[in-house]
Short mmCIF file of C-alpha atoms in Angstrom, two decimals:
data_model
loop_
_atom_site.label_atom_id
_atom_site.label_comp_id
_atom_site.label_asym_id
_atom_site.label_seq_id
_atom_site.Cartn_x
_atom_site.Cartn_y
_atom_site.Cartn_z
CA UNK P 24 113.00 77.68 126.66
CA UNK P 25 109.72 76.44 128.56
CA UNK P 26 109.32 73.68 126.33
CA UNK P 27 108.51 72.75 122.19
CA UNK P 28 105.87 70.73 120.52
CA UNK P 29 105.60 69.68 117.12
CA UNK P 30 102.68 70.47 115.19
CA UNK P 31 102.60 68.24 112.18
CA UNK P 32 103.83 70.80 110.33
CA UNK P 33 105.13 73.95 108.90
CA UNK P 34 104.15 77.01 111.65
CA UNK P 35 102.56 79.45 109.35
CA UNK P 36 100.19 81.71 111.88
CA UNK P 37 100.69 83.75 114.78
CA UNK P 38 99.84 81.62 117.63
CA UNK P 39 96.33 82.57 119.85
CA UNK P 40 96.70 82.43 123.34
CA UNK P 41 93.83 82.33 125.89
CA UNK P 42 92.75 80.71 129.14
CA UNK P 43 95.96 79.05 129.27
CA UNK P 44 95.48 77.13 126.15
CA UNK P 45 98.12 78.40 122.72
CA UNK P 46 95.98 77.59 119.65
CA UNK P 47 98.00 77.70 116.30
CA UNK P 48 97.98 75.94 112.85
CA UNK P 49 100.57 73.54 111.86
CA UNK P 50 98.99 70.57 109.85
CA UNK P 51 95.68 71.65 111.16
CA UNK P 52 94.51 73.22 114.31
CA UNK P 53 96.37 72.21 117.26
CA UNK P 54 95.20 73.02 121.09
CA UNK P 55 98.36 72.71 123.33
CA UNK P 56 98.79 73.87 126.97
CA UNK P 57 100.34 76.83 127.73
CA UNK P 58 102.30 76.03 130.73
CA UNK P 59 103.75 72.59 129.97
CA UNK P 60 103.23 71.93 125.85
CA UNK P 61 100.80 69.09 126.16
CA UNK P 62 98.59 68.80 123.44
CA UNK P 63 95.35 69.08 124.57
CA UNK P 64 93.23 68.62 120.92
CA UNK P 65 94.12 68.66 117.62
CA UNK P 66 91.82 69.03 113.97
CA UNK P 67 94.33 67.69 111.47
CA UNK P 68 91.65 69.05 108.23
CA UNK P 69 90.77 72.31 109.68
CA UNK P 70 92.89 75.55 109.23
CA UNK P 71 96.51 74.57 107.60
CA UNK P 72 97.25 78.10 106.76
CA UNK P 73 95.54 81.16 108.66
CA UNK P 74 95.97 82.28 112.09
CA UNK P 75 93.39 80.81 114.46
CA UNK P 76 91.22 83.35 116.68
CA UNK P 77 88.72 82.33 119.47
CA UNK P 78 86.30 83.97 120.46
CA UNK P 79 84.01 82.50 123.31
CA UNK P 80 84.28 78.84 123.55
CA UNK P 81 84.62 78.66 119.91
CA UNK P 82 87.84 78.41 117.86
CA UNK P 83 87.79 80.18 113.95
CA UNK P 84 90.27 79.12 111.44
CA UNK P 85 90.40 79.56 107.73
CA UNK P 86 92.87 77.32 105.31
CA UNK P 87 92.31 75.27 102.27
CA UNK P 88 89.27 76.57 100.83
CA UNK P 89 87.07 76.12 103.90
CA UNK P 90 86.14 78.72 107.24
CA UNK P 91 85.58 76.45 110.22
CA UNK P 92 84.45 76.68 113.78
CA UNK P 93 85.82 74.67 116.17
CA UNK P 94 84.38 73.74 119.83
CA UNK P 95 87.51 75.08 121.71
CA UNK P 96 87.23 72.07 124.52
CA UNK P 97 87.69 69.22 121.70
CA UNK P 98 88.39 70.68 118.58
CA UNK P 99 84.97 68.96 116.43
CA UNK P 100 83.37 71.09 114.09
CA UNK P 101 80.72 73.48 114.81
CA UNK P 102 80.34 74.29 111.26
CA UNK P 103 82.42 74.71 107.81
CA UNK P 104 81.81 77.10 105.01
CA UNK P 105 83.11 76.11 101.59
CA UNK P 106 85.57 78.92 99.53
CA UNK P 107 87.07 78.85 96.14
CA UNK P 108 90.22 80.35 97.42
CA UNK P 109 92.62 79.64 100.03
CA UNK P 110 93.09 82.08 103.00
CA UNK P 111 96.45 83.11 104.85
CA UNK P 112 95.02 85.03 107.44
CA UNK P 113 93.60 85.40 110.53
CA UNK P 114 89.46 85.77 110.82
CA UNK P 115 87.99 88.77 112.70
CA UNK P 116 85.29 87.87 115.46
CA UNK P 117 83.01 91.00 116.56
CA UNK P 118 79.59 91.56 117.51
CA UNK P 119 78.67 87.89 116.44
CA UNK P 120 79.88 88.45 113.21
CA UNK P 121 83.12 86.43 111.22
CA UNK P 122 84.57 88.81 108.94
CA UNK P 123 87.53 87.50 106.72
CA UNK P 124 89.08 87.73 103.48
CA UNK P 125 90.82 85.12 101.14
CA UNK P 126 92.84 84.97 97.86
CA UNK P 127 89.70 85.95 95.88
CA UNK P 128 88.39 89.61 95.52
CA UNK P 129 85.67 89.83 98.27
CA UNK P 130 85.38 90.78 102.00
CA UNK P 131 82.82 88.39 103.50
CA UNK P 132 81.18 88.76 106.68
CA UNK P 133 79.04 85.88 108.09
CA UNK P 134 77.16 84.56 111.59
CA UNK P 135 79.39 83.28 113.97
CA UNK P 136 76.90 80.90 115.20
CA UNK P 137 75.40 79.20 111.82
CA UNK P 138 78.57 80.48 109.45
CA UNK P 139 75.38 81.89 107.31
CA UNK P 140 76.39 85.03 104.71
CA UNK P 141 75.69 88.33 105.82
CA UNK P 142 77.16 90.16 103.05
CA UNK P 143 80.37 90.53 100.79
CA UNK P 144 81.57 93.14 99.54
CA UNK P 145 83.87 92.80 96.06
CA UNK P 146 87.24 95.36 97.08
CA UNK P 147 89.88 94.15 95.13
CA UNK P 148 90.83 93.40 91.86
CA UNK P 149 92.36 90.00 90.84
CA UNK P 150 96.49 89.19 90.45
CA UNK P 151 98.84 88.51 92.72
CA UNK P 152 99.59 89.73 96.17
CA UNK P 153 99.98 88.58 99.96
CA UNK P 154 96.61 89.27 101.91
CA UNK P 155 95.92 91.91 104.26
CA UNK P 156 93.21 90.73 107.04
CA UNK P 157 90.99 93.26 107.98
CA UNK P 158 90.98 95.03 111.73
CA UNK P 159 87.77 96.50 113.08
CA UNK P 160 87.67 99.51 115.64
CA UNK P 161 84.89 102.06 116.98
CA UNK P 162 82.11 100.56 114.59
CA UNK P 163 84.22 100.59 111.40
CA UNK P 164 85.70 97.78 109.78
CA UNK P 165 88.90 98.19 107.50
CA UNK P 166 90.80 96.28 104.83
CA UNK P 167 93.59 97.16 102.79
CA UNK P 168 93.06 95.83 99.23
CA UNK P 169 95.68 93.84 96.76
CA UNK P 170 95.74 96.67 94.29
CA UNK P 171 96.51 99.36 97.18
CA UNK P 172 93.42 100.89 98.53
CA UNK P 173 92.43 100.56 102.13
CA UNK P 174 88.92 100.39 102.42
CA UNK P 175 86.01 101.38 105.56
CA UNK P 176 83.50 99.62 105.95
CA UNK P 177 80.15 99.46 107.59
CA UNK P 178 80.81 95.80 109.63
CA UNK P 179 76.88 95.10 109.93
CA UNK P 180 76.03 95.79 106.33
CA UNK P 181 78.96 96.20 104.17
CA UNK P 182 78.25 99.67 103.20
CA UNK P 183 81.60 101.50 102.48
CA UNK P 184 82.40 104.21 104.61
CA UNK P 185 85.33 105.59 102.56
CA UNK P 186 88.25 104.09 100.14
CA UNK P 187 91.36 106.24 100.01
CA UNK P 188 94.30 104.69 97.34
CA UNK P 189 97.63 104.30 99.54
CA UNK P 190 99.60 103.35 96.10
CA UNK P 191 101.10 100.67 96.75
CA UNK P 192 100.80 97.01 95.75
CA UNK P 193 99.85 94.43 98.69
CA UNK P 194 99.93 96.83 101.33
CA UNK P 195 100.05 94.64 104.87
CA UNK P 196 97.50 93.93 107.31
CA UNK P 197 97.11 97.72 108.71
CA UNK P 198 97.65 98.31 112.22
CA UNK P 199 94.80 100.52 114.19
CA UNK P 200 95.79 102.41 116.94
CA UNK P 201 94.50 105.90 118.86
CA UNK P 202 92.78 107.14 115.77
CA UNK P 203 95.33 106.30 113.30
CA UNK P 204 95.66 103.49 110.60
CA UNK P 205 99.18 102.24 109.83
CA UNK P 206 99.73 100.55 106.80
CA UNK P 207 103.04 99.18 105.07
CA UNK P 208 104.04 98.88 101.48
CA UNK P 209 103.78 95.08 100.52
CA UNK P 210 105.85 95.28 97.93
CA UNK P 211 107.98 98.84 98.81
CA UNK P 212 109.86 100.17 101.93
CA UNK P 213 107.69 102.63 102.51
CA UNK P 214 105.00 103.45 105.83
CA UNK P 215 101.98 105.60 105.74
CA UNK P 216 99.86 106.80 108.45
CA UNK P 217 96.19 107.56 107.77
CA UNK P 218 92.91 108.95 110.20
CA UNK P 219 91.42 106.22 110.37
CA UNK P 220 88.05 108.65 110.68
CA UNK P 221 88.28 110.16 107.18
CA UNK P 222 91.56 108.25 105.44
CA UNK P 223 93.04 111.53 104.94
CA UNK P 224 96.92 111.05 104.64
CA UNK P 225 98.68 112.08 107.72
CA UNK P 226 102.38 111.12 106.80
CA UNK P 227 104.02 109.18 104.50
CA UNK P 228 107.76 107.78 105.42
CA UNK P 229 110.02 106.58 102.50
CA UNK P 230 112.72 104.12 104.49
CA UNK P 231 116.10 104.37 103.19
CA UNK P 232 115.86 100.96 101.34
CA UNK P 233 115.14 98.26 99.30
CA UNK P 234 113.13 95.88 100.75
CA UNK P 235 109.44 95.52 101.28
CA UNK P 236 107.09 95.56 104.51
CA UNK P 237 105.13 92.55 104.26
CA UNK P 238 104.30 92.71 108.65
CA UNK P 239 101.96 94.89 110.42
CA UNK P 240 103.27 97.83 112.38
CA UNK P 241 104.03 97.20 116.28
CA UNK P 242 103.57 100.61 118.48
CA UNK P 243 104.62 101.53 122.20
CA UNK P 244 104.43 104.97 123.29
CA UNK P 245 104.89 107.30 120.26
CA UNK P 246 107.16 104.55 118.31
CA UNK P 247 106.12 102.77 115.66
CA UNK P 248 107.85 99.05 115.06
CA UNK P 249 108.19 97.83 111.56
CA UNK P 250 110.08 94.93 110.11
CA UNK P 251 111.13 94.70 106.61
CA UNK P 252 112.64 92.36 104.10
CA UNK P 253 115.72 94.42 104.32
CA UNK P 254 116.98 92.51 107.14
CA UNK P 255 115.82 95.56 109.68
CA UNK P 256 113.29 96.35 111.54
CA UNK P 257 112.53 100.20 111.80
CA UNK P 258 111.43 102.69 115.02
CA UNK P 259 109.78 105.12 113.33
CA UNK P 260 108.19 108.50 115.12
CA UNK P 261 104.83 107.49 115.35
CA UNK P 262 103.96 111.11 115.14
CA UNK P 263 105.54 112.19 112.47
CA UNK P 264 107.52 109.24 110.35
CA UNK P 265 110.51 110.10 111.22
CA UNK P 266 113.23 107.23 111.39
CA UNK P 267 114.56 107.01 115.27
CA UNK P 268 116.70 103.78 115.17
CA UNK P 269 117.43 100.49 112.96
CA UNK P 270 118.40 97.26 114.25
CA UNK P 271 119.71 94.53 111.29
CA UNK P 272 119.65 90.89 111.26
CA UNK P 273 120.94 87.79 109.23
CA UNK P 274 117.48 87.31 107.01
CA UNK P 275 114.70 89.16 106.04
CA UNK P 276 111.77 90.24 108.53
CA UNK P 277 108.21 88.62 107.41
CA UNK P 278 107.40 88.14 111.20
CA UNK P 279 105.30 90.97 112.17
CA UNK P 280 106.60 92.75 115.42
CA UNK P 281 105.02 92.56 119.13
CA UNK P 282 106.17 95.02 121.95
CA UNK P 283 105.40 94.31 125.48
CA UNK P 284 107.02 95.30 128.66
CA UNK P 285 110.18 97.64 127.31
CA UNK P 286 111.10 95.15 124.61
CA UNK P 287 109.94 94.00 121.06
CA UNK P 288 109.81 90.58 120.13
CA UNK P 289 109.84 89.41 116.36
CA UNK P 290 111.15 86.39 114.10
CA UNK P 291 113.47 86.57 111.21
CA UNK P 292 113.91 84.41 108.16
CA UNK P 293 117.76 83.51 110.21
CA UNK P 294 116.18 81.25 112.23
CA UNK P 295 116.10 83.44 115.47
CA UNK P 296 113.32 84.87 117.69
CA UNK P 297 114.49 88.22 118.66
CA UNK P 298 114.25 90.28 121.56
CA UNK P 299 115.34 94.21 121.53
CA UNK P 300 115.19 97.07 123.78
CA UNK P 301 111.79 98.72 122.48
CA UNK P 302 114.19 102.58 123.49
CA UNK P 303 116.71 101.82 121.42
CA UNK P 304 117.00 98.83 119.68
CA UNK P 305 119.96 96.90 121.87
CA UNK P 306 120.07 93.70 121.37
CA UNK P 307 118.24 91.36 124.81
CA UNK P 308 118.54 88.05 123.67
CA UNK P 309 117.99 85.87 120.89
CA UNK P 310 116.71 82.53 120.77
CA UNK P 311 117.65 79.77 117.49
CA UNK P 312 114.94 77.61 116.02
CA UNK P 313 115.41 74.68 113.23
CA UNK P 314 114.07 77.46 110.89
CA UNK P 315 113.18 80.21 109.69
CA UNK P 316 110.47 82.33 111.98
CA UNK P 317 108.17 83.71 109.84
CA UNK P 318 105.11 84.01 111.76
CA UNK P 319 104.54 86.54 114.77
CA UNK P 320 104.90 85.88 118.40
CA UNK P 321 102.61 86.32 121.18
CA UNK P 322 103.40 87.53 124.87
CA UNK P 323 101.65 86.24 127.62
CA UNK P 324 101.89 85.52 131.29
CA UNK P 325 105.67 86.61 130.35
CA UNK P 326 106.16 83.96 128.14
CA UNK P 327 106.69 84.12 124.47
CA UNK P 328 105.05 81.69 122.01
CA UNK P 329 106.23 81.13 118.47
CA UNK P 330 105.89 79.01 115.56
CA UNK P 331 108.88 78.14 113.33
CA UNK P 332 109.18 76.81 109.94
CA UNK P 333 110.91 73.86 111.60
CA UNK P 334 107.41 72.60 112.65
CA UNK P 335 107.43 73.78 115.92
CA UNK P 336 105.54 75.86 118.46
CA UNK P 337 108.16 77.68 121.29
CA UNK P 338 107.29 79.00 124.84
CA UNK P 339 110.06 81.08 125.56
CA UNK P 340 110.57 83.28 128.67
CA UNK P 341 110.16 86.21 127.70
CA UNK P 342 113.44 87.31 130.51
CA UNK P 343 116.44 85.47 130.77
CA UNK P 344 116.50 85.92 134.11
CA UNK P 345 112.58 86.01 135.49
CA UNK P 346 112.68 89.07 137.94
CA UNK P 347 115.73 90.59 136.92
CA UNK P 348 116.47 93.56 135.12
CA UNK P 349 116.91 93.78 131.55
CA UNK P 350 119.59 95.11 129.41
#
């Protein structure tokens, strides 16, 4: 371990790391150093429960009923935009555009400079569900609805594209990658892969379980990594669906998976930040926090950073021994 830092509060967001500065939300928005932990800046009432994301020298985070943007030198507002609802999630920064999503029914999209509306779109129904933040590739912007349909959008206007129904309840934030969109069950063990041009179904993978997939999908190569409430995260054939390997642990798997350099990194609800062979699962190392890691790490500079229900952000390296081969 590099070093810790407490952040005021429970770690709830993947972590956003940048110009050798981690960003993450703990009891607000927190600025800390990436190579020793020192906290550089931190907004105690912005953010509080989505993932941060910068974009220039400005710093987006949703929480309690309010989108902000943050100067990323000092952490003062730029400008906040009221909501009814709270948001979970991370907001999406493109083209001078915010696009993000809360516990309501709408996709909103507005300036990133002002924080003005550009449009909304209304895309799911109400009830309950987890959220599912929407990813944006090759001029179409997707989200994957509460009441299981995944939805393309136009990101400049809001016109839809196409909506395909995935059936499923709460599907996850969908991974986009080479063409394809894959999205997990939120409330099943099952996978599907759509084209991400049309929707059209390419497979569908029924895991031999019981739990739910509440992370997004991690890929390397033609493998697809997905953790589940099972206890297990899954290598799937990216291809094709088909189940390659299973690796269990001692709580369920809400930390979406990250793969980077042979090995995939993710949290579980045991209190560990785990680090597998991305060939075939073997077990690298794993690394105990005070609690349980339920938000997604991030590799950088071969260091991993994590948050941890324990209140704390973790750089760990991401090699036990720097320079040295791996197991």
């Amino acid at each position: 371990m590099r070093w810790r830092v407490h952040v005021g509060g429970l770690v709830r967001s993947a972590p956003y790391v940048t110009d050798g500065t981690v960003y993450v939300t703990g009891r607000g928005v927190w600025a800390v150093d990436a190579a020793d932990g020192s906290v550089r800046w931190t907004n105690a009432d912005a953010g509080g429960t989505g993932s941060p994301t910068v974009a220039g020298d400005t710093v987006y985070a949703a929480g309690w009923r309010e989108l902000f943007a943050l100067d990323a030198a000092d952490g003062r507002p730029r400008w906040r935009r009221r909501m009814r609802w709270i948001s979970r999630s991370r907001p999406l920064v493109a083209n001078g555009l915010v696009h993000y999503i809360n516990a309501g029914r709408y996709l909103r999209t507005v300036d990133a400079a002002t924080g003005r509306r550009r449009w909304r779109a209304k895309y799911q129904g109400r009830g309950w569900g987890t959220e599912s933040a929407p990813v944006l590739a090759d001029g179409i912007l997707y989200a994957a609805s509460k009441d299981g349909i995944v939805w393309a959008f136009d990101p400049a206007t809001g016109e839809v594209r196409w909506k395909v129904p995935v059936y499923s309840q709460s599907p996850a934030t969908p991974l986009l990658h080479d063409g394809t969109l894959y999205v997990g069950n939120g409330l099943g063990p099952s996978v599907r892969a759509l084209d991400a041009a049309t929707g059209a179904l390419r497979w569908h993978m029924m895991l031999d379980s019981l739990g739910s997939i509440w992370t997004t999908p991690a890929i390397s190569g033609n493998t697809l990594y997905v953790g589940c409430q099972d206890h297990r995260l899954w290598a799937l054939n990216a291809t094709t669906g088909a189940i390659r390997w299973r690796v269990s642990t001692d709580g369920p798997i809400g930390s979406s998976p990250v793969v980077a350099d042979g090995t995939v990194y993710f949290g579980s609800d045991d209190g560990h930040l785990w680090a597998i062979s991305a060939e075939n699962g073997r077990l690298r190392w794993k690394v105990r926090t005070g609690g349980p890691v339920m938000s997604s790490p991030v590799v950088a500079d071969g260091v991993v950073y994590v948050g941890s229900r324990d209140g704390y952000l973790y750089a760990i390296e991401a090699s036990p021994a720097p320079g040295g081969p791996l197991p």
